[in-house]
mmCIF file with all atom_site columns, C-alpha atoms in Angstrom:
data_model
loop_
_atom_site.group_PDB
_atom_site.id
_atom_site.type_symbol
_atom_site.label_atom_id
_atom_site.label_alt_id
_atom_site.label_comp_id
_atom_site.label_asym_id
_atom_site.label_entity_id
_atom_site.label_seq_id
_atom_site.pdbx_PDB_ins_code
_atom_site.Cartn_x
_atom_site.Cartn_y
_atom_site.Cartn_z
_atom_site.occupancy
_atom_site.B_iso_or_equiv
_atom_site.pdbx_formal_charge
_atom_site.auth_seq_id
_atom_site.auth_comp_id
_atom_site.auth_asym_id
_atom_site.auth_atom_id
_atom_site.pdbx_PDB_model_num
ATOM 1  C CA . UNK A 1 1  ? 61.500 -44.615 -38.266 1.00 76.00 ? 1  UNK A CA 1
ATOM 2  C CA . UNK A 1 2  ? 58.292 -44.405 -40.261 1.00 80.00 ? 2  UNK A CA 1
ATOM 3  C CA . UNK A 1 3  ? 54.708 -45.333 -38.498 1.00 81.00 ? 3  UNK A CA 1
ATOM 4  C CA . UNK A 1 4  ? 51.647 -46.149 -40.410 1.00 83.00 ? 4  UNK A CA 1
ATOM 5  C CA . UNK A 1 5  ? 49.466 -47.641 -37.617 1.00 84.00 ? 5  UNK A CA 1
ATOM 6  C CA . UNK A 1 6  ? 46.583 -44.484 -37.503 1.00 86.00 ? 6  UNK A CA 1
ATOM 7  C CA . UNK A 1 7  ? 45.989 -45.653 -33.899 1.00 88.00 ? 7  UNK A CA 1
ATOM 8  C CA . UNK A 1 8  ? 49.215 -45.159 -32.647 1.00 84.00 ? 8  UNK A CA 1
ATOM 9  C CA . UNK A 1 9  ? 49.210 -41.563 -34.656 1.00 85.00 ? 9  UNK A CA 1
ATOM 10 C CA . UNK A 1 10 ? 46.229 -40.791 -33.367 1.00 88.00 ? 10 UNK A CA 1
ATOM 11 C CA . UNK A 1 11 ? 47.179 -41.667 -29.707 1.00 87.00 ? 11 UNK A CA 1
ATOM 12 C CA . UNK A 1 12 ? 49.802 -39.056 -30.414 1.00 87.00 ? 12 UNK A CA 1
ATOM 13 C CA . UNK A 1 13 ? 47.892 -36.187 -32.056 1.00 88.00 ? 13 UNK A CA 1
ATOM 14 C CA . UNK A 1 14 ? 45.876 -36.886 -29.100 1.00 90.00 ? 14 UNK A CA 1
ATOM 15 C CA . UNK A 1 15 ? 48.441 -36.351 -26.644 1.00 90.00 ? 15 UNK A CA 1
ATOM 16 C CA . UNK A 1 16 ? 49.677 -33.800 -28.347 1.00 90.00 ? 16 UNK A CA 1
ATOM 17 C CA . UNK A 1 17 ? 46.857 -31.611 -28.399 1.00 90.00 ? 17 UNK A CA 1
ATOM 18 C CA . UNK A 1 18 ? 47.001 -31.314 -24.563 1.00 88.00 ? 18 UNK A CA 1
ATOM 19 C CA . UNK A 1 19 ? 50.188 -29.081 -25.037 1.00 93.00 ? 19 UNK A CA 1
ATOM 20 C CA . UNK A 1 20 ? 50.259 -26.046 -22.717 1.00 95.00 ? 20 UNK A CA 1
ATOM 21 C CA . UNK A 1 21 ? 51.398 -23.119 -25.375 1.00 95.00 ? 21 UNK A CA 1
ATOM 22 C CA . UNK A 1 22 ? 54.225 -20.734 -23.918 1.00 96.00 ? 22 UNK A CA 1
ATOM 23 C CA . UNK A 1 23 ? 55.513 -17.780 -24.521 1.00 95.00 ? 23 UNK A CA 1
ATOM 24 C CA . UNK A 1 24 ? 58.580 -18.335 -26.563 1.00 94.00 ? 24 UNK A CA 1
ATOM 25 C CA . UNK A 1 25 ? 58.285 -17.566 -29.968 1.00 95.00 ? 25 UNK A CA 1
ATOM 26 C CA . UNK A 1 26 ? 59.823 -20.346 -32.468 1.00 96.00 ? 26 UNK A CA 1
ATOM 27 C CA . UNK A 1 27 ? 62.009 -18.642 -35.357 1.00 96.00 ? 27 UNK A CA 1
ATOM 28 C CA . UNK A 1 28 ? 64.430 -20.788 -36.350 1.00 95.00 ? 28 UNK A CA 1
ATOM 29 C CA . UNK A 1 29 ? 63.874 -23.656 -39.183 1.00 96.00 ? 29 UNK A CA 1
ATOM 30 C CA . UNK A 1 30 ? 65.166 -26.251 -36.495 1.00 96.00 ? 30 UNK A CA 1
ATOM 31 C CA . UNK A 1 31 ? 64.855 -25.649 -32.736 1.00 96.00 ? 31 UNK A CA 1
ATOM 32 C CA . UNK A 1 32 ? 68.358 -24.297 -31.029 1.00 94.00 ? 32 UNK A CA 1
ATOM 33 C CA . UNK A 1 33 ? 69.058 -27.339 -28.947 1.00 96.00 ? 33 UNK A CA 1
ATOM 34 C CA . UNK A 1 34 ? 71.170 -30.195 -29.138 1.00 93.00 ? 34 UNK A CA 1
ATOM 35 C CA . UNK A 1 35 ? 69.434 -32.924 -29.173 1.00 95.00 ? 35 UNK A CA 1
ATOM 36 C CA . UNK A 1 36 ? 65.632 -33.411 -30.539 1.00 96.00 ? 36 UNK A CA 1
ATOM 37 C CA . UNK A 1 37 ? 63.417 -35.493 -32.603 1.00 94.00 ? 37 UNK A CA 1
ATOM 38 C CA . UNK A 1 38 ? 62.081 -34.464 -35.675 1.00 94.00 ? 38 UNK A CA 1
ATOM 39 C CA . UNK A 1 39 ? 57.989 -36.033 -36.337 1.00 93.00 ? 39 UNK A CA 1
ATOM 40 C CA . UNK A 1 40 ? 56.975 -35.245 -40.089 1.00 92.00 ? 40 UNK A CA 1
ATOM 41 C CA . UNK A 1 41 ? 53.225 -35.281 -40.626 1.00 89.00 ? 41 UNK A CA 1
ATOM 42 C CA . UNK A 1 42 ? 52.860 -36.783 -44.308 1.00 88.00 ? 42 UNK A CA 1
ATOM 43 C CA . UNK A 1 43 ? 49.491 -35.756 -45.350 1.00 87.00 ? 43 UNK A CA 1
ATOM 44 C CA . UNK A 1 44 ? 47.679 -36.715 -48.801 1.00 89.00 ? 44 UNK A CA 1
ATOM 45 C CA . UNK A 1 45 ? 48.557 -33.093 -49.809 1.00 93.00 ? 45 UNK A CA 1
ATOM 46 C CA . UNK A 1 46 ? 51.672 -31.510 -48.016 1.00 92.00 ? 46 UNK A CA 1
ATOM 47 C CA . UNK A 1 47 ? 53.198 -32.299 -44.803 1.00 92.00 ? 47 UNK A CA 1
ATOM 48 C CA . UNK A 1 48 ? 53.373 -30.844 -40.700 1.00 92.00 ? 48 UNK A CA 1
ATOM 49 C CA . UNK A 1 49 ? 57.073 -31.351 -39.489 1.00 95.00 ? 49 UNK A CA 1
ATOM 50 C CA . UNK A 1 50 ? 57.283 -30.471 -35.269 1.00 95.00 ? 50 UNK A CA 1
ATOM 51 C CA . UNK A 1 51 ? 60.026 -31.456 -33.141 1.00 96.00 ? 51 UNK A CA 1
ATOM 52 C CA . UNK A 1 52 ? 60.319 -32.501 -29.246 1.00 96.00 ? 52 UNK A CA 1
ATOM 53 C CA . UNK A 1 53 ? 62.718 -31.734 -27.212 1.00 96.00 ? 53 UNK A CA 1
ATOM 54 C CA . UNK A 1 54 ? 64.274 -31.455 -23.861 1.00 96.00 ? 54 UNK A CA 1
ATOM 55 C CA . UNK A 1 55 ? 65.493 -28.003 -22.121 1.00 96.00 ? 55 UNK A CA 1
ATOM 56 C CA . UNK A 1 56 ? 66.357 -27.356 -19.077 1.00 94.00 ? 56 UNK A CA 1
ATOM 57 C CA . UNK A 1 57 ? 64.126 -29.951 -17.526 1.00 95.00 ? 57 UNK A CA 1
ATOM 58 C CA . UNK A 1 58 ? 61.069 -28.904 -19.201 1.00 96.00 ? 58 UNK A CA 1
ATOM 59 C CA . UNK A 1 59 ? 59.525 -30.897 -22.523 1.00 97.00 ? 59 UNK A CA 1
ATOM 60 C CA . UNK A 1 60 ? 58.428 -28.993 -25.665 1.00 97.00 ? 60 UNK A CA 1
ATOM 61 C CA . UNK A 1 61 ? 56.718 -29.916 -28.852 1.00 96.00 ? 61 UNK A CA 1
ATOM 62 C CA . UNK A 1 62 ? 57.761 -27.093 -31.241 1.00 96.00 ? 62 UNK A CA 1
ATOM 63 C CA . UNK A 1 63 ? 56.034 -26.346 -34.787 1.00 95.00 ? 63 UNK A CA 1
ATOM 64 C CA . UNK A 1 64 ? 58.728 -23.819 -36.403 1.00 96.00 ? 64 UNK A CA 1
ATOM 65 C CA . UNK A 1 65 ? 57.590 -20.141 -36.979 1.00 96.00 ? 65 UNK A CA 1
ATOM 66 C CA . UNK A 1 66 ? 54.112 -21.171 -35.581 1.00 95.00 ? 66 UNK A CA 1
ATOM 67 C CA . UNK A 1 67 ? 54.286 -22.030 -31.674 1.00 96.00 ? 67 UNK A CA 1
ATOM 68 C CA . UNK A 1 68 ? 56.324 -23.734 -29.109 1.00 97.00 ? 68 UNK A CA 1
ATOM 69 C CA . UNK A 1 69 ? 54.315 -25.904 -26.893 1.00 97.00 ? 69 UNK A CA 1
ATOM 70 C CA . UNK A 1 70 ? 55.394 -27.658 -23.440 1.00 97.00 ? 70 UNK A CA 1
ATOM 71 C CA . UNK A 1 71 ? 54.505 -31.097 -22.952 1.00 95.00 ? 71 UNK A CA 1
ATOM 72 C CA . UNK A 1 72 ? 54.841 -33.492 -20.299 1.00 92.00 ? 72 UNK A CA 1
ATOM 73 C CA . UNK A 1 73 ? 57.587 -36.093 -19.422 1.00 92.00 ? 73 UNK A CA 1
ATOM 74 C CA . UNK A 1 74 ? 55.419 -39.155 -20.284 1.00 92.00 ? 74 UNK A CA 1
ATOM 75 C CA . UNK A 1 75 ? 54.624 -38.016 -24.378 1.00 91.00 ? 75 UNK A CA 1
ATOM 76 C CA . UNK A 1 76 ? 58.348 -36.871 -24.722 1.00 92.00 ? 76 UNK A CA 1
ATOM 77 C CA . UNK A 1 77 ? 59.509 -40.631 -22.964 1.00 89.00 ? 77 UNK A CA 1
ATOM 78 C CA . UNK A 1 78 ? 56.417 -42.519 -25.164 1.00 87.00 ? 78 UNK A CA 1
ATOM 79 C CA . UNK A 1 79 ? 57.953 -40.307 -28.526 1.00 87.00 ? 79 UNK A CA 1
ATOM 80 C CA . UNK A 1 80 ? 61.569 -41.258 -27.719 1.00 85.00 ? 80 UNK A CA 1
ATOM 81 C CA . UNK A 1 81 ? 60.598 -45.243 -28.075 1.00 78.00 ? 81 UNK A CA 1
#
């Protein structure tokens, strides 16, 4: 699915920068779960690709080799739509 509406991303970015950061480092290309959505950042130059996921009942928003970040149950439900 591909988004264009700058409100919507911004509602997002928004959300997303009230992510708690933890502990875990993130050193894999993909994250090692099953299931997750991928969100690529397309930027004039270069792109930001993150993923969100679901593990063992907590929500994370994970930026690979950079940081994994927990997130609540609302943005991960509002990202699956």
């Amino acid at each position: 699915v591909n988004y264009t509406d700058k409100t919507l991303i911004n509602e997002v970015i928004s959300e997303m920068s009230d992510s708690v950061p933890t502990q875990i480092e993130s050193v894999h290309d993909v994250p090692q779960v099953e299931n997750y959505i991928k969100i690529e950042f397309k930027f004039d130059v270069g792109s930001k690709t993150l993923f969100v996921y679901e593990d063992c009942g907590n929500y994370y928003v994970e930026q690979p080799y950079h940081g994994i970040y927990k997130i609540d149950c609302q943005l991960y439900g509002q990202l699956q739509k």
